[in-house]
């Protein structure tokens, strides 16, 4: 009996820890939350091939619901195990249940964890009372944390959506290269510098959301294309490469371009560590540019020179080439993970 009680209490503690880590810790995600995220996303990507991409809009809510339900059910089972053998001796039964069994323990645990408590099973001994109060406390705290987490997630998704809408409006149906080139040619260096700083702030917000809410940061999707985070990330990555090249023509843009590049690199590493796996993370940490990446930067250089009406720069653009390489690695990994259409860069032939 003691072993079963210890097992039940240990299960409650494990569930409470998993929930606390997911909801409260800024750098961690619970084991159950991680497992649910991976299983639901894998199922969603498989279903999308049969039912269409609209199922992606259901992935985020399904992850939250399944995670919360998993915590509640495991806490109920844990409390049921803890009180099961006490029902005969340590509880007053006010309804003719007969000999209490495990189903009755589950019934009592469900009422206690959800803080409903019908009163037909009442703990009498100190041990039973302490276990019941502990279970009720865990349940109340868990429900409060889940409600708070949902509110924070909705706010985080709204922040991410503002980023995708901003990039959608800035791109105006074009890519990131045209987006930055037109801004530089039409509005000048000062406006382009402010635009780069704005994009960097958006990327930091996305990075923080992915870091803080890995359960839903890149899995909470909308059916509307302007809210697609992958498209927005492609546009801003192209703009980052273009800004780094443009700094050779407009030195006043260099600081903002490098800050944008740093914000993007950090965001890409965060997303890769959470969603894309060790292989992509390692390649991002040590990129090896190919001729394809160098050709991409050359096309960007030609586009800028033509738009600004100046000779093509003879600079090597090493940082731009490295950034183009990281962008290719990151977006290809993101494409494989989400099974979305292959990324087509504006600089692609």
C-alpha positions as semicolon CSV with decimal commas, in nm:
position;residue;x (nm);y (nm);z (nm)
1;X;0,000;0,000;0,000
2;X;0,278;0,241;0,090
3;X;0,454;0,175;-0,241
4;X;0,136;0,255;-0,435
5;X;0,089;0,577;-0,236
6;X;0,446;0,682;-0,296
7;X;0,406;0,610;-0,667
8;X;0,091;0,820;-0,679
9;X;0,245;1,113;-0,492
10;X;0,556;1,094;-0,710
11;X;0,338;1,108;-1,021
12;X;0,159;1,418;-0,890
13;X;0,493;1,586;-0,813
14;X;0,627;1,495;-1,159
15;X;0,320;1,639;-1,329
16;X;0,334;1,956;-1,119
17;X;0,704;1,995;-1,206
18;X;0,638;1,942;-1,578
19;X;0,363;2,203;-1,574
20;X;0,568;2,450;-1,369
21;X;0,870;2,420;-1,598
22;X;0,657;2,474;-1,909
23;X;0,452;2,763;-1,771
24;X;0,701;2,943;-1,547
25;X;1,056;2,870;-1,660
26;X;1,191;3,104;-1,931
27;X;1,443;2,851;-2,068
28;X;1,279;2,510;-2,040
29;X;0,986;2,304;-2,162
30;X;0,844;2,007;-1,973
31;X;0,890;1,652;-2,102
32;X;0,517;1,598;-2,153
33;X;0,478;1,931;-2,332
34;X;0,771;1,847;-2,560
35;X;0,634;1,501;-2,640
36;X;0,286;1,637;-2,712
37;X;0,426;1,912;-2,935
38;X;0,625;1,666;-3,144
39;X;0,349;1,406;-3,173
40;X;0,075;1,657;-3,261
41;X;0,294;1,841;-3,511
42;X;0,400;1,515;-3,675
43;X;0,035;1,410;-3,704
44;X;-0,058;1,752;-3,841
45;X;0,207;1,747;-4,113
46;X;0,091;1,399;-4,219
47;X;-0,273;1,502;-4,226
48;X;-0,190;1,814;-4,427
49;X;-0,086;1,598;-4,723
50;X;-0,436;1,445;-4,731
51;X;-0,667;1,716;-4,601
52;X;-0,482;2,034;-4,700
53;X;-0,280;2,297;-4,521
54;X;-0,582;2,428;-4,328
55;X;-0,511;2,163;-4,061
56;X;-0,202;2,361;-3,957
57;X;-0,439;2,617;-3,803
58;X;-0,555;2,342;-3,564
59;X;-0,209;2,233;-3,448
60;X;-0,148;2,505;-3,188
61;X;-0,484;2,474;-3,009
62;X;-0,456;2,094;-3,022
63;X;-0,113;2,106;-2,858
64;X;-0,236;2,327;-2,576
65;X;-0,548;2,115;-2,522
66;X;-0,360;1,784;-2,528
67;X;-0,087;1,914;-2,296
68;X;-0,333;2,052;-2,043
69;X;-0,546;1,737;-2,062
70;X;-0,237;1,522;-2,012
71;X;-0,137;1,712;-1,699
72;X;-0,488;1,687;-1,554
73;X;-0,532;1,317;-1,627
74;X;-0,191;1,221;-1,490
75;X;-0,252;1,427;-1,174
76;X;-0,588;1,252;-1,129
77;X;-0,430;0,909;-1,171
78;X;-0,155;1,002;-0,926
79;X;-0,400;1,117;-0,657
80;X;-0,619;0,811;-0,718
81;X;-0,319;0,585;-0,655
82;X;-0,237;0,779;-0,339
83;X;-0,586;0,743;-0,184
84;X;-0,697;0,410;-0,334
85;X;-0,605;0,188;-0,039
86;X;-0,726;0,449;0,212
87;X;-1,088;0,460;0,095
88;X;-1,191;0,161;0,309
89;X;-1,046;0,287;0,637
90;X;-0,971;0,660;0,620
91;X;-1,275;0,799;0,437
92;X;-1,639;0,848;0,528
93;X;-1,857;0,723;0,242
94;X;-2,200;0,887;0,236
95;X;-2,341;0,695;-0,057
96;X;-2,389;0,316;-0,087
97;X;-2,085;0,247;-0,301
98;X;-2,015;-0,094;-0,160
99;X;-1,649;-0,178;-0,130
100;X;-1,462;0,120;-0,285
101;X;-1,247;0,027;-0,584
102;X;-1,002;0,212;-0,808
103;X;-1,285;0,365;-1,010
104;X;-1,411;0,530;-0,690
105;X;-1,058;0,653;-0,623
106;X;-1,047;0,806;-0,971
107;X;-1,385;0,970;-0,907
108;X;-1,263;1,122;-0,581
109;X;-0,932;1,230;-0,737
110;X;-1,107;1,397;-1,031
111;X;-1,331;1,593;-0,798
112;X;-1,035;1,697;-0,583
113;X;-0,790;1,792;-0,860
114;X;-1,055;1,999;-1,036
115;X;-1,149;2,150;-0,699
116;X;-1,514;2,044;-0,734
117;X;-1,544;1,811;-0,433
118;X;-1,897;1,664;-0,417
119;X;-1,868;1,570;-0,050
120;X;-1,981;1,209;-0,076
121;X;-1,626;1,090;0,003
122;X;-1,471;1,271;0,300
123;X;-1,118;1,213;0,433
124;X;-1,112;1,141;0,807
125;X;-0,753;1,061;0,898
126;X;-0,473;1,315;0,901
127;X;-0,292;1,123;0,628
128;X;-0,595;1,120;0,398
129;X;-0,664;1,488;0,467
130;X;-0,306;1,592;0,391
131;X;-0,301;1,394;0,067
132;X;-0,634;1,544;-0,036
133;X;-0,527;1,899;0,043
134;X;-0,201;1,843;-0,146
135;X;-0,392;1,716;-0,452
136;X;-0,639;2,004;-0,440
137;X;-0,355;2,254;-0,407
138;X;-0,173;2,108;-0,706
139;X;-0,493;2,109;-0,910
140;X;-0,583;2,468;-0,826
141;X;-0,230;2,589;-0,898
142;X;-0,219;2,396;-1,225
143;X;-0,548;2,539;-1,350
144;X;-0,441;2,891;-1,257
145;X;-0,109;2,843;-1,437
146;X;-0,280;2,703;-1,747
147;X;-0,518;2,999;-1,766
148;X;-0,226;3,242;-1,732
149;X;-0,026;3,051;-1,993
150;X;-0,311;3,069;-2,246
151;X;-0,336;3,446;-2,200
152;X;0,039;3,486;-2,247
153;X;0,038;3,261;-2,554
154;X;-0,239;3,462;-2,718
155;X;-0,037;3,780;-2,655
156;X;0,278;3,617;-2,793
157;X;0,101;3,498;-3,107
158;X;-0,036;3,850;-3,157
159;X;0,320;3,985;-3,136
160;X;0,440;3,733;-3,393
161;X;0,146;3,816;-3,618
162;X;0,231;4,186;-3,605
163;X;0,577;4,090;-3,733
164;X;0,438;3,883;-4,021
165;X;0,190;4,157;-4,116
166;X;0,462;4,422;-4,107
167;X;0,681;4,218;-4,342
168;X;0,384;4,139;-4,564
169;X;0,302;4,508;-4,600
170;X;0,666;4,611;-4,648
171;X;0,724;4,345;-4,915
172;X;0,414;4,447;-5,116
173;X;0,410;4,118;-5,301
174;X;0,784;4,132;-5,375
175;X;1,079;3,975;-5,195
176;X;1,317;4,105;-4,933
177;X;1,576;4,221;-5,186
178;X;1,330;4,449;-5,365
179;X;1,184;4,556;-5,030
180;X;1,513;4,695;-4,904
181;X;1,645;4,815;-5,241
182;X;1,331;5,021;-5,308
183;X;1,344;5,167;-4,957
184;X;1,707;5,270;-5,001
185;X;1,653;5,414;-5,349
186;X;1,328;5,598;-5,272
187;X;1,349;5,694;-4,903
188;X;1,723;5,714;-4,846
189;X;1,965;5,583;-4,589
190;X;1,796;5,725;-4,279
191;X;1,459;5,564;-4,349
192;X;1,626;5,234;-4,447
193;X;1,826;5,239;-4,125
194;X;1,507;5,285;-3,922
195;X;1,338;5,007;-4,116
196;X;1,627;4,771;-4,039
197;X;1,606;4,858;-3,670
198;X;1,233;4,791;-3,674
199;X;1,285;4,451;-3,836
200;X;1,553;4,369;-3,579
201;X;1,309;4,450;-3,298
202;X;1,050;4,222;-3,458
203;X;1,305;3,941;-3,484
204;X;1,398;3,982;-3,117
205;X;1,029;3,953;-3,026
206;X;0,995;3,635;-3,234
207;X;1,315;3,499;-3,078
208;X;1,180;3,568;-2,729
209;X;0,848;3,403;-2,810
210;X;1,014;3,091;-2,946
211;X;1,238;3,084;-2,639
212;X;0,955;3,146;-2,391
213;X;0,670;2,953;-2,555
214;X;0,827;2,671;-2,759
215;X;0,502;2,475;-2,732
216;X;0,324;2,706;-2,974
217;X;0,564;2,972;-3,107
218;X;0,600;2,821;-3,455
219;X;0,312;2,574;-3,448
220;X;0,027;2,817;-3,378
221;X;-0,064;2,898;-3,738
222;X;-0,335;3,092;-3,918
223;X;-0,513;2,996;-4,237
224;X;-0,436;3,341;-4,383
225;X;-0,110;3,359;-4,583
226;X;-0,012;3,702;-4,451
227;X;0,030;3,545;-4,107
228;X;0,271;3,280;-4,235
229;X;0,590;3,311;-4,022
230;X;0,806;3,124;-4,273
231;X;0,728;3,368;-4,552
232;X;0,801;3,663;-4,324
233;X;1,130;3,509;-4,213
234;X;1,230;3,456;-4,576
235;X;1,157;3,819;-4,659
236;X;1,351;3,956;-4,363
237;X;1,642;3,719;-4,432
238;X;1,665;3,843;-4,790
239;X;1,646;4,201;-4,664
240;X;1,925;4,130;-4,414
241;X;2,158;4,002;-4,684
242;X;2,067;4,303;-4,898
243;X;2,132;4,544;-4,610
244;X;2,477;4,396;-4,551
245;X;2,563;4,441;-4,918
246;X;2,408;4,789;-4,925
247;X;2,637;4,896;-4,640
248;X;2,919;4,899;-4,896
249;X;2,730;5,166;-5,093
250;X;2,589;5,352;-4,790
251;X;2,825;5,322;-4,489
252;X;2,567;5,493;-4,266
253;X;2,361;5,174;-4,293
254;X;2,634;4,942;-4,161
255;X;2,554;4,949;-3,788
256;X;2,181;4,888;-3,839
257;X;2,252;4,613;-4,096
258;X;2,489;4,433;-3,859
259;X;2,238;4,461;-3,571
260;X;1,970;4,314;-3,797
261;X;2,207;4,035;-3,895
262;X;2,285;3,955;-3,530
263;X;1,915;3,950;-3,435
264;X;1,838;3,718;-3,725
265;X;2,127;3,480;-3,648
266;X;2,020;3,451;-3,283
267;X;1,657;3,390;-3,380
268;X;1,755;3,123;-3,632
269;X;1,966;2,940;-3,372
270;X;1,682;2,952;-3,117
271;X;1,426;2,814;-3,360
272;X;1,668;2,547;-3,486
273;X;1,748;2,426;-3,133
274;X;1,379;2,394;-3,047
275;X;1,226;2,261;-3,367
276;X;1,478;2,166;-3,635
277;X;1,722;1,931;-3,463
278;X;2,092;1,907;-3,392
279;X;2,203;1,871;-3,754
280;X;2,059;2,208;-3,860
281;X;2,185;2,371;-3,538
282;X;2,540;2,252;-3,603
283;X;2,534;2,371;-3,962
284;X;2,411;2,713;-3,853
285;X;2,689;2,737;-3,595
286;X;2,954;2,661;-3,857
287;X;2,821;2,756;-4,202
288;X;3,017;2,658;-4,509
289;X;2,911;2,889;-4,794
290;X;2,873;2,737;-5,137
291;X;2,901;2,889;-5,483
292;X;2,522;2,911;-5,475
293;X;2,542;3,147;-5,177
294;X;2,811;3,360;-5,338
295;X;2,606;3,378;-5,658
296;X;2,304;3,490;-5,457
297;X;2,500;3,776;-5,300
298;X;2,635;3,873;-5,643
299;X;2,279;3,898;-5,776
300;X;2,186;4,116;-5,478
301;X;2,490;4,335;-5,546
302;X;2,389;4,374;-5,912
303;X;2,031;4,463;-5,814
304;X;2,148;4,728;-5,570
305;X;2,395;4,882;-5,812
306;X;2,128;4,901;-6,083
307;X;1,870;5,054;-5,847
308;X;2,114;5,313;-5,712
309;X;2,273;5,386;-6,048
310;X;2,630;5,319;-5,931
311;X;2,904;5,076;-6,039
312;X;2,890;4,729;-5,886
313;X;3,091;4,707;-5,565
314;X;3,407;4,499;-5,574
315;X;3,380;4,402;-5,204
316;X;3,379;4,033;-5,107
317;X;3,073;4,071;-4,881
318;X;3,188;3,789;-4,656
319;X;2,929;3,851;-4,387
320;X;2,653;3,873;-4,645
321;X;2,766;3,541;-4,795
322;X;2,770;3,376;-4,452
323;X;2,423;3,517;-4,383
324;X;2,294;3,388;-4,717
325;X;2,435;3,046;-4,630
326;X;2,269;3,046;-4,286
327;X;1,944;3,159;-4,443
328;X;1,950;2,872;-4,690
329;X;2,027;2,616;-4,418
330;X;1,762;2,755;-4,184
331;X;1,480;2,788;-4,436
332;X;1,547;2,447;-4,588
333;X;1,534;2,295;-4,240
334;X;1,215;2,485;-4,161
335;X;1,064;2,362;-4,489
336;X;1,143;1,999;-4,410
337;X;1,006;2,035;-4,057
338;X;0,676;2,191;-4,162
339;X;0,652;2,012;-4,497
340;X;0,573;2,344;-4,659
341;X;0,658;2,448;-5,012
342;X;1,032;2,477;-5,078
343;X;1,155;2,833;-5,015
344;X;1,201;3,032;-5,334
345;X;1,434;3,325;-5,275
346;X;1,408;3,641;-5,478
347;X;1,770;3,588;-5,574
348;X;1,703;3,235;-5,702
349;X;1,748;3,197;-6,078
